[in-house]
CSV table of N, CA and C in Angstrom, one decimal:
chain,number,residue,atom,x,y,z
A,25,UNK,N,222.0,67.4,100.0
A,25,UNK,CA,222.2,68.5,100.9
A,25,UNK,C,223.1,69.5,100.1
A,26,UNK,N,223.0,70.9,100.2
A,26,UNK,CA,223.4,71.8,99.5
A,26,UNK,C,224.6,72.0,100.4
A,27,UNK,N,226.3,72.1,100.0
A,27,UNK,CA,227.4,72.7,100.6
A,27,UNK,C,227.8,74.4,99.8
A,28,UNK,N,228.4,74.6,101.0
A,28,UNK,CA,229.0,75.9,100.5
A,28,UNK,C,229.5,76.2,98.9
A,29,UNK,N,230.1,75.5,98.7
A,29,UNK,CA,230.7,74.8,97.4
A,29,UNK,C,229.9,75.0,96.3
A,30,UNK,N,228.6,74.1,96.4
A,30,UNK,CA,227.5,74.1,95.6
A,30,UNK,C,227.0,75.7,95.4
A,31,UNK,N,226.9,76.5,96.8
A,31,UNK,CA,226.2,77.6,96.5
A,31,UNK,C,227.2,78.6,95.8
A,32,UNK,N,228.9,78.7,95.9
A,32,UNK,CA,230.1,78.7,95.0
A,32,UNK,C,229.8,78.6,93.7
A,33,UNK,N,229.4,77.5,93.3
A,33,UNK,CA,229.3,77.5,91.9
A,33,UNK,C,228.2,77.9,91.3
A,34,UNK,N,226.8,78.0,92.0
A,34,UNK,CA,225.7,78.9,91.6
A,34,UNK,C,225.7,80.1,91.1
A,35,UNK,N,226.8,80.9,92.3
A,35,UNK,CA,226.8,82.2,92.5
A,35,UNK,C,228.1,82.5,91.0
A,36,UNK,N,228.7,81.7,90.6
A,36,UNK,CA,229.6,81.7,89.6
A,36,UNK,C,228.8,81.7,88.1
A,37,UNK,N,227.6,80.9,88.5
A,37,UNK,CA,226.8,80.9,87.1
A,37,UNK,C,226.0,82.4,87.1
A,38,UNK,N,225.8,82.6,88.0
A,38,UNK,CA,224.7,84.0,88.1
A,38,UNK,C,225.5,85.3,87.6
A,39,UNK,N,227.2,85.3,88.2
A,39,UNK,CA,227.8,86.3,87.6
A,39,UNK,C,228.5,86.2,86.1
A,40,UNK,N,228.1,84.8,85.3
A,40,UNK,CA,228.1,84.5,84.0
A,40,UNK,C,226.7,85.2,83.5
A,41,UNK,N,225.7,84.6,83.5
A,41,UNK,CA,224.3,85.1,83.3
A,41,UNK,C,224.6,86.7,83.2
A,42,UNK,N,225.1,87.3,84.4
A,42,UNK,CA,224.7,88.7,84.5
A,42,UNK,C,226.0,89.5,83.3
A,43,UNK,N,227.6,89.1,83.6
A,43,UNK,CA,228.3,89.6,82.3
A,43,UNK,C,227.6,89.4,80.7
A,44,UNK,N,227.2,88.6,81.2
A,44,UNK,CA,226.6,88.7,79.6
A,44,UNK,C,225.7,89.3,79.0
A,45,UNK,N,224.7,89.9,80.0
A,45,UNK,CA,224.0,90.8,79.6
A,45,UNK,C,224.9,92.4,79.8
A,46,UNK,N,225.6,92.1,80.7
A,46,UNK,CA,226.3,93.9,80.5
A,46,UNK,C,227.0,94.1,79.5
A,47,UNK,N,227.3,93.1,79.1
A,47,UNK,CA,228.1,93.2,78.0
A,47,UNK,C,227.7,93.0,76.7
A,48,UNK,N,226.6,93.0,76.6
A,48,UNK,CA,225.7,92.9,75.3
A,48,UNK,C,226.2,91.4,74.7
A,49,UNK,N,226.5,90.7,75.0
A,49,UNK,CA,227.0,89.5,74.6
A,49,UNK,C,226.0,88.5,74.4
A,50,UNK,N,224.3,88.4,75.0
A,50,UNK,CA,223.8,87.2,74.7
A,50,UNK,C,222.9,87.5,76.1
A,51,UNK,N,221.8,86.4,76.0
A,51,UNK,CA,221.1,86.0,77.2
A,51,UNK,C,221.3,85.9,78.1
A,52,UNK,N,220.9,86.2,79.7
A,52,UNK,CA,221.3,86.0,80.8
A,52,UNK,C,221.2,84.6,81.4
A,53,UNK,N,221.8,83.5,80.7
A,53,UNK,CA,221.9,82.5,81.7
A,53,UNK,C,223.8,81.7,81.5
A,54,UNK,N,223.8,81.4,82.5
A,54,UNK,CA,225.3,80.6,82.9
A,54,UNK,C,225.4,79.5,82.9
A,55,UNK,N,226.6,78.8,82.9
A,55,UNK,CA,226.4,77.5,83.2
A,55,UNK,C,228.3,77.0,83.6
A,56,UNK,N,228.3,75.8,84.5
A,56,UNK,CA,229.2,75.6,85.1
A,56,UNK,C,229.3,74.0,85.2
A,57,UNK,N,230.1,73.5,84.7
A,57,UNK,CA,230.5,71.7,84.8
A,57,UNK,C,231.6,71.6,86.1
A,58,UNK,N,231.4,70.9,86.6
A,58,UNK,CA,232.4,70.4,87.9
A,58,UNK,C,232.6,68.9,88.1
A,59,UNK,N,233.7,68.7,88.4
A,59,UNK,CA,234.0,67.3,88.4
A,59,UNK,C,235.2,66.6,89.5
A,60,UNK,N,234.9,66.2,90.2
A,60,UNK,CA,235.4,66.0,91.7
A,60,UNK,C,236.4,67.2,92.5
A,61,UNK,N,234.9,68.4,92.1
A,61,UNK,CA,235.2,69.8,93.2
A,61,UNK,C,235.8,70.6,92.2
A,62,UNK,N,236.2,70.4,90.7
A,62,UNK,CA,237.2,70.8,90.0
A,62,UNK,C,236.1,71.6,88.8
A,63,UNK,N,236.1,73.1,88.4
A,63,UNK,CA,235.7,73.7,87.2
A,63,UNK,C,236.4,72.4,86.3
A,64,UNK,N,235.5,72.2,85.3
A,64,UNK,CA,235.7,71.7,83.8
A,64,UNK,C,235.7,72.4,82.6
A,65,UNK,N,234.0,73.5,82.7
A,65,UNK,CA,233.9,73.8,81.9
A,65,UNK,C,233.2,75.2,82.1
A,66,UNK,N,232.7,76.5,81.6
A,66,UNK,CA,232.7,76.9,82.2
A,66,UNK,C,231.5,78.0,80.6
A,67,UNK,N,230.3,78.3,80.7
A,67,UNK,CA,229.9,79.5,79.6
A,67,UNK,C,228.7,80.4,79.8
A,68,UNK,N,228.3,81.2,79.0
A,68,UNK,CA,227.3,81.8,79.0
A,68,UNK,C,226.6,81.6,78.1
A,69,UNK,N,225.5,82.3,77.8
A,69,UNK,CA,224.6,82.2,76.4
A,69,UNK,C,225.4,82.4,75.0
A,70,UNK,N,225.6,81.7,74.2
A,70,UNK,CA,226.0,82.4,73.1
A,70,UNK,C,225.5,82.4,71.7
A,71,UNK,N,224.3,82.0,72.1
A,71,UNK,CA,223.4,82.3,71.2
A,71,UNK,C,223.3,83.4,69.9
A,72,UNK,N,223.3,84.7,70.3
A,72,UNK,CA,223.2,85.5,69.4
A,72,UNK,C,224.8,85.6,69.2
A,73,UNK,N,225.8,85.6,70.0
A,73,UNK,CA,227.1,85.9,69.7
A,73,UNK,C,227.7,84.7,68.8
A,74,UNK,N,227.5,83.8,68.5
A,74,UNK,CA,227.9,82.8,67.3
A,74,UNK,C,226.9,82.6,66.5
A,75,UNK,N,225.5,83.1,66.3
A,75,UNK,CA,224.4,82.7,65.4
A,75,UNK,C,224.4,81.1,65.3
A,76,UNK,N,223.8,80.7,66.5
A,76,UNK,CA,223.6,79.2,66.9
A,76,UNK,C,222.5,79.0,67.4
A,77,UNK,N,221.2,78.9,67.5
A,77,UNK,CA,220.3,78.8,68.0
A,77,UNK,C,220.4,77.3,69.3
A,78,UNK,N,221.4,76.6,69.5
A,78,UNK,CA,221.8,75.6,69.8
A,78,UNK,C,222.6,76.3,71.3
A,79,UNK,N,223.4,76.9,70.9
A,79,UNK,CA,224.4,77.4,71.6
A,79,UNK,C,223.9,78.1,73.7
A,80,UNK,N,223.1,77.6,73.8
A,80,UNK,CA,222.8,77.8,75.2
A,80,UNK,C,224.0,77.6,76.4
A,81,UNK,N,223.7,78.3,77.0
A,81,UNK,CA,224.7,78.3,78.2
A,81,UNK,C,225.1,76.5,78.6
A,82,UNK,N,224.2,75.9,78.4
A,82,UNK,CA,224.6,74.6,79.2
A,82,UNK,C,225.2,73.8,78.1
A,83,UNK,N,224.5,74.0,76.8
A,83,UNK,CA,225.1,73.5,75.9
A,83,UNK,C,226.4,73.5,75.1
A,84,UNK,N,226.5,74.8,76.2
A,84,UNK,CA,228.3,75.1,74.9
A,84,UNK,C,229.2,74.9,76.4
A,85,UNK,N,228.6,74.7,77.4
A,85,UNK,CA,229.9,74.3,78.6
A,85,UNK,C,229.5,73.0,78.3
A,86,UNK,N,228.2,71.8,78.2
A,86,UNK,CA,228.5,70.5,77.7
A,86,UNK,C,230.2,70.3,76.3
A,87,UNK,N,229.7,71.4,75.6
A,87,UNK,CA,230.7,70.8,74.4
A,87,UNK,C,232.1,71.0,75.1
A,88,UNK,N,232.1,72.4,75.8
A,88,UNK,CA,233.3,72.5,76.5
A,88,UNK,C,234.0,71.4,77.1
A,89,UNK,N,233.2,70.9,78.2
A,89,UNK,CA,233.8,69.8,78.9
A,89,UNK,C,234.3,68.5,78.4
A,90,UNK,N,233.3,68.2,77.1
A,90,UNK,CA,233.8,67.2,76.4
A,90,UNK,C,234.9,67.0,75.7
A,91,UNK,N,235.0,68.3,75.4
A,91,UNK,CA,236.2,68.7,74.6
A,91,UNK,C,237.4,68.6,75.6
A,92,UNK,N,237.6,69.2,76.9
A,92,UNK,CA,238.7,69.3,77.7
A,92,UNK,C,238.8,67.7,78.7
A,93,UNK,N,237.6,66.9,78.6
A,93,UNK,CA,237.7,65.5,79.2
A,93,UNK,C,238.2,64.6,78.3
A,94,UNK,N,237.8,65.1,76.9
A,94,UNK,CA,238.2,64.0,76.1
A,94,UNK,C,237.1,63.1,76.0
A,95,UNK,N,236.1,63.1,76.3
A,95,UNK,CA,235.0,62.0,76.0
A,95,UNK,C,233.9,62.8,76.0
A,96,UNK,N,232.8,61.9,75.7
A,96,UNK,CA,231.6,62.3,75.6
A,96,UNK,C,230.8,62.1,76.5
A,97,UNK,N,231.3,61.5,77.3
A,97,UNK,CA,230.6,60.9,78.8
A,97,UNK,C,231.2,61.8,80.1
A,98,UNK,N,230.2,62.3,80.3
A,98,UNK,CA,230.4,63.2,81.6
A,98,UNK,C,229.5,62.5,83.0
A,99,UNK,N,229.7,61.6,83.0
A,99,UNK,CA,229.3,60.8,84.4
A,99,UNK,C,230.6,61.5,85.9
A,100,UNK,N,230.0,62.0,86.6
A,100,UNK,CA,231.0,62.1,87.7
A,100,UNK,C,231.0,63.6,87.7
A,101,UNK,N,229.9,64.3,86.8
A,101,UNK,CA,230.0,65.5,86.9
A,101,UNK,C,229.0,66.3,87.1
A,102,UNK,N,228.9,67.3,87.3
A,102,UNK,CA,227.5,68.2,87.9
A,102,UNK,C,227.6,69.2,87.4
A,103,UNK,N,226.5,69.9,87.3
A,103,UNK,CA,226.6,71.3,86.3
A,103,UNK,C,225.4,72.2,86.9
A,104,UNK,N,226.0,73.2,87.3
A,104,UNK,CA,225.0,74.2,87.7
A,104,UNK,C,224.9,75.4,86.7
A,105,UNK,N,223.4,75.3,86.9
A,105,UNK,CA,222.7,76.8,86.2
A,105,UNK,C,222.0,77.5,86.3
A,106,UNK,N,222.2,78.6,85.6
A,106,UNK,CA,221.8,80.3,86.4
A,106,UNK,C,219.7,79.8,86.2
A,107,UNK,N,219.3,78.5,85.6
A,107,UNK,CA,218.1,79.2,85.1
A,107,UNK,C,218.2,77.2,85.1
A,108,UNK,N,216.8,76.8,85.2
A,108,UNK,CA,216.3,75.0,84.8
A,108,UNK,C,216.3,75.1,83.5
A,109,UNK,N,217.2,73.9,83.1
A,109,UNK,CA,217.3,74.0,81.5
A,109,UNK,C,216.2,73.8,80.9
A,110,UNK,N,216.2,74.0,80.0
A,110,UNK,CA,215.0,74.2,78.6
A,110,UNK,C,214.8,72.8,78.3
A,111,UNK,N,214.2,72.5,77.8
A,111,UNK,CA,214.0,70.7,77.2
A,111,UNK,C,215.1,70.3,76.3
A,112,UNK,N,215.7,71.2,75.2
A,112,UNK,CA,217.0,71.0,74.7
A,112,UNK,C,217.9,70.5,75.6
A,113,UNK,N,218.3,71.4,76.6
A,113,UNK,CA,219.6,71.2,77.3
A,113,UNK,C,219.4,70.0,78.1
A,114,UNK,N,218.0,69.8,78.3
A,114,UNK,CA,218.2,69.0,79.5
A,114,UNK,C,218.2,67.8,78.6
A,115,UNK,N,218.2,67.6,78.0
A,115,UNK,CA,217.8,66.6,76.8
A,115,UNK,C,219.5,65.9,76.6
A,116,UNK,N,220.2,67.2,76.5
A,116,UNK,CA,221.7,67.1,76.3
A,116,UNK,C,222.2,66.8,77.4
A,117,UNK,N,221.8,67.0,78.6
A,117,UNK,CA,222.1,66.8,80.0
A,117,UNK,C,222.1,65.1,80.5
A,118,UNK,N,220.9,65.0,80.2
A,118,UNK,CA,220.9,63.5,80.1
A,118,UNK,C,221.8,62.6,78.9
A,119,UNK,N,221.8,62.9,77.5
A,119,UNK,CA,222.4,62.2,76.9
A,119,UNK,C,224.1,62.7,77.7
A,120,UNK,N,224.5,63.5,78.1
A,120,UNK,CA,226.0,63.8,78.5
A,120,UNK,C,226.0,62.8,79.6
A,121,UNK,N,225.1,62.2,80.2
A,121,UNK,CA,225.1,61.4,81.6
A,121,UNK,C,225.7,62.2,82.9
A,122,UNK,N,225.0,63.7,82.8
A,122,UNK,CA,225.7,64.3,83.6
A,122,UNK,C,225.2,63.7,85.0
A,123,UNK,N,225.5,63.6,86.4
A,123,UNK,CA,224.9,63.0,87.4
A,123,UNK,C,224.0,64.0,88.1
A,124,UNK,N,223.9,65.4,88.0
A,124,UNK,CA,223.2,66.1,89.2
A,124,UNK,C,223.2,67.5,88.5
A,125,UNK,N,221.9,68.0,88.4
A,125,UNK,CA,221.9,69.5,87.9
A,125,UNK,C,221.4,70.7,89.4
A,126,UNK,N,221.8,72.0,89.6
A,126,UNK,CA,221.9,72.8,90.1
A,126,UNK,C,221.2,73.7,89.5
A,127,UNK,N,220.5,74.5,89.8
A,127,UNK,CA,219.5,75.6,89.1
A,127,UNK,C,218.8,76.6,90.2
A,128,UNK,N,219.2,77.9,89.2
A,128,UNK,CA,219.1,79.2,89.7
A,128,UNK,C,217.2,79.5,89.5
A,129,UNK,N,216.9,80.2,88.6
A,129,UNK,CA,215.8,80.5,88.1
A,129,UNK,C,215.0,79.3,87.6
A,130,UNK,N,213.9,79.0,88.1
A,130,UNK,CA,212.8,78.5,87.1
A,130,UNK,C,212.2,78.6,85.5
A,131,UNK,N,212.0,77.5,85.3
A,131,UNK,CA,211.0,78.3,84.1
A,131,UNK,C,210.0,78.2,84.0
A,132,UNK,N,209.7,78.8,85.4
A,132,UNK,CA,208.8,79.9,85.1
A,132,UNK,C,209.3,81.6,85.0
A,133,UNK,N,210.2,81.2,85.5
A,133,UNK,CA,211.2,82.8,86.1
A,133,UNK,C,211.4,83.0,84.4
A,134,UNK,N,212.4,82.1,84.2
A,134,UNK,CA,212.4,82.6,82.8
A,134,UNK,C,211.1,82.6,81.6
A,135,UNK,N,210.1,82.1,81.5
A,135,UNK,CA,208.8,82.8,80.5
A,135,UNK,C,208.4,83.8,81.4
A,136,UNK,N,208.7,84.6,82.1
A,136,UNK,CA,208.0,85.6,83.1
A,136,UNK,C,209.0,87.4,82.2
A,137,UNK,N,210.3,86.5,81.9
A,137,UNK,CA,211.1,87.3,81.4
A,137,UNK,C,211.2,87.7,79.9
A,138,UNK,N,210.6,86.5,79.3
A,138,UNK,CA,210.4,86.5,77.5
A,138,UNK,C,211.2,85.1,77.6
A,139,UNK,N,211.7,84.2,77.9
A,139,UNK,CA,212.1,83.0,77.1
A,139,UNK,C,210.9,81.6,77.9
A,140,UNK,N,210.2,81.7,77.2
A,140,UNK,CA,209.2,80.7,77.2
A,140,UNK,C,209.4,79.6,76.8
A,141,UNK,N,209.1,78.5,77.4
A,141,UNK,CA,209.4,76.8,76.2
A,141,UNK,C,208.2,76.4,76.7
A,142,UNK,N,207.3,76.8,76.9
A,142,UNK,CA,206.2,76.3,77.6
A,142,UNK,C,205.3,75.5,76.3
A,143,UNK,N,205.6,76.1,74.7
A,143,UNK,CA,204.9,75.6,73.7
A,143,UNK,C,205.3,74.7,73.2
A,144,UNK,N,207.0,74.5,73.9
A,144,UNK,CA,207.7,73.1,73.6
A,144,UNK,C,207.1,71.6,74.0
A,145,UNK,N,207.4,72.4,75.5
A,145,UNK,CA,206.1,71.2,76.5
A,145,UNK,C,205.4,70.3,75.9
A,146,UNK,N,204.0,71.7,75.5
A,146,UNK,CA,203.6,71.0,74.6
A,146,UNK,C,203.0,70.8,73.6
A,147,UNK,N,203.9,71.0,72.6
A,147,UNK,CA,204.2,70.2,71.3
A,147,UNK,C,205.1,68.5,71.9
A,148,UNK,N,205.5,68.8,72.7
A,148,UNK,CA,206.2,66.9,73.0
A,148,UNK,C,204.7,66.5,73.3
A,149,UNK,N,204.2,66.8,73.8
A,149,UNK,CA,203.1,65.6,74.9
A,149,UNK,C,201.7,65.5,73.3
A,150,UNK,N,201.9,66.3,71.9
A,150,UNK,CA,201.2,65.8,71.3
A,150,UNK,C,201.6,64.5,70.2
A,151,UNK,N,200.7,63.7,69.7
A,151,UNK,CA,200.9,63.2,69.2
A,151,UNK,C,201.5,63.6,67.3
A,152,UNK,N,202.6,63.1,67.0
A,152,UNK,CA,203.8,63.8,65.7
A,152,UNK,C,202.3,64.4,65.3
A,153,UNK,N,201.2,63.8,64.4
A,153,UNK,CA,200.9,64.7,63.3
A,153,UNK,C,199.9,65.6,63.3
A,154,UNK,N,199.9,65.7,65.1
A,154,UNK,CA,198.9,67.2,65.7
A,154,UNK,C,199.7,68.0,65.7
A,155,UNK,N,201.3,68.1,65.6
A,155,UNK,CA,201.9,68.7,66.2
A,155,UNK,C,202.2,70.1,65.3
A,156,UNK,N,202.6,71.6,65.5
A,156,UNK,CA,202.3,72.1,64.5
A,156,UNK,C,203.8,72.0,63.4
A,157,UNK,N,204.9,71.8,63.9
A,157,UNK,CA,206.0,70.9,63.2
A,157,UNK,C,205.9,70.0,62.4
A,158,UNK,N,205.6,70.1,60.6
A,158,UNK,CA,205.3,68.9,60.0
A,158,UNK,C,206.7,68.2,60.4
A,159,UNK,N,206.3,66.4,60.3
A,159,UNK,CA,207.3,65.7,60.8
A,159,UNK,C,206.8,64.2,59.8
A,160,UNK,N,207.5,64.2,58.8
A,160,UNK,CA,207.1,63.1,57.7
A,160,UNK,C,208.0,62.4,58.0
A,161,UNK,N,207.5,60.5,58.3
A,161,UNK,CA,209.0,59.7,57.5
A,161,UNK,C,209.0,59.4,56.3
A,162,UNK,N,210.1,59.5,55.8
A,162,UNK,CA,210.5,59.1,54.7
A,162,UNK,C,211.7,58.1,54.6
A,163,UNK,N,211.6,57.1,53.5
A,163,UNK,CA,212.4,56.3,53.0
A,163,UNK,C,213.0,55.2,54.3
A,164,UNK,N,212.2,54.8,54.6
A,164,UNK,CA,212.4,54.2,55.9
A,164,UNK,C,213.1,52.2,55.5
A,165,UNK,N,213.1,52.1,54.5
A,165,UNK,CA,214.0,50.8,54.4
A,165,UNK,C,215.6,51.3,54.2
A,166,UNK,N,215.5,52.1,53.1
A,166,UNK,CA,216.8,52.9,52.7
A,166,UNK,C,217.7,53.2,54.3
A,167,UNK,N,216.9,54.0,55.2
A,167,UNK,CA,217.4,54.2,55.8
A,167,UNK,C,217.7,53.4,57.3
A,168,UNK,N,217.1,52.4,57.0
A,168,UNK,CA,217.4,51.3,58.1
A,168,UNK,C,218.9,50.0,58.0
A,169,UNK,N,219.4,50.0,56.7
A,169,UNK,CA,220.6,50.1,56.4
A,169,UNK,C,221.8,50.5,57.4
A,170,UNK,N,222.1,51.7,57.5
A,170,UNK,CA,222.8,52.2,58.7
A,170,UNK,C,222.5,51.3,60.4
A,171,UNK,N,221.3,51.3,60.5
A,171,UNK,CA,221.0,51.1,61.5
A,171,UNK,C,221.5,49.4,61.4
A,172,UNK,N,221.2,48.7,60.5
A,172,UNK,CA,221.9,47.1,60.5
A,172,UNK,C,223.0,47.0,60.4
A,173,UNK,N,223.4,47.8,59.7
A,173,UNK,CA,225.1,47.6,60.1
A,173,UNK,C,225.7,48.0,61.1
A,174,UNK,N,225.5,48.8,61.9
A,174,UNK,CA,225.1,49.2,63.4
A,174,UNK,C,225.0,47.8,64.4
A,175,UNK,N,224.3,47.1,64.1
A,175,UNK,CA,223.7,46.2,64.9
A,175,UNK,C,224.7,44.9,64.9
A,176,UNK,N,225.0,44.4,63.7
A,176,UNK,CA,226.2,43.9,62.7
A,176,UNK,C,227.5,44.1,62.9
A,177,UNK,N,228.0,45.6,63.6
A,177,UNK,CA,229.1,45.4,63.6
A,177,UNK,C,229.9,45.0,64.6
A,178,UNK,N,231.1,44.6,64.8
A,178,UNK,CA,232.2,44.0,66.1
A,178,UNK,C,232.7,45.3,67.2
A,179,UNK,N,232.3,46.4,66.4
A,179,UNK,CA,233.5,47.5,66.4
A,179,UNK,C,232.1,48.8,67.2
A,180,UNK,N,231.6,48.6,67.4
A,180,UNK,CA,230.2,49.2,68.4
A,180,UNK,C,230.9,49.7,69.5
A,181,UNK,N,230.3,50.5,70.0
A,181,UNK,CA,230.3,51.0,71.2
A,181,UNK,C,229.5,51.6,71.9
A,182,UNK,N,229.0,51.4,73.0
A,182,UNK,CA,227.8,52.7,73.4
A,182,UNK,C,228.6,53.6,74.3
A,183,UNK,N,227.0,54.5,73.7
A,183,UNK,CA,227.4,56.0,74.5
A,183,UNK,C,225.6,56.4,74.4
């Protein structure tokens, strides 16, 4: 169930989203981490403003938060945004273990606007060497080394 609160920090990503276009600064989407009622983190697009193709609103308040929690694990937190993340972010969303996303615009709203991922889609659902992304492996003993010592070692940790 949606609280006032929730619609608080929506309305906080939308007027992220929207500075950012008045201000020529980047894409219109926002993004907001919260963590028992508490801002964590807090950004906008900044994609074109750091030349990061990475740098997405959810993605650079993921690094934010991590950075100001101290860990890499954002369990206990929730993140609302101006726009449903892209398959990257959500991607990042899940690896951050965030617990609950919030979302402004669809994407559909956003390919209606010019940011499409709909070719993303699907390029996932084909199989690697239909895909138009050449994707070779290479050196696959060499590089399975890491991964044994990984397995091997006392000093592991997940994340």
């Amino acid at each position: 169930m949606n609280t006032a609160e929730d619609e608080k920090f929506m309305r906080m990503t939308f007027e992220l989203a929207e500075s950012n276009v008045k201000l020529l600064a980047g894409g219109p989407f926002g993004a907001i981490i919260v963590k028992d009622g508490k801002i964590i983190a807090s950004s906008a697009n900044q994609v074109v403003k750091s030349n990061d193709p990475t740098a997405h609103a959810e993605i650079s308040a993921i690094r934010l938060a991590c950075k100001n929690l101290g860990t890499y694990d954002l369990q206990g937190c929730t993140i609302y945004t101006s726009c449903e993340p892209c398959p990257m972010c959500l991607g990042a969303i899940y690896w951050a273990r965030i617990n609950s996303v919030y979302f402004g615009n669809s994407k559909a709203d956003a390919a209606a606007t010019g940011f499409d991922d709909h070719h993303i889609y699907q390029e996932l659902a084909k199989p690697m060497a239909e895909r138009s992304l050449k994707m070779t492996q290479l050196l696959t003993d060499e590089a399975s080394t890491a991964f044994k010592l990984w397995r091997e070692t006392d000093a592991k940790f997940d994340y």
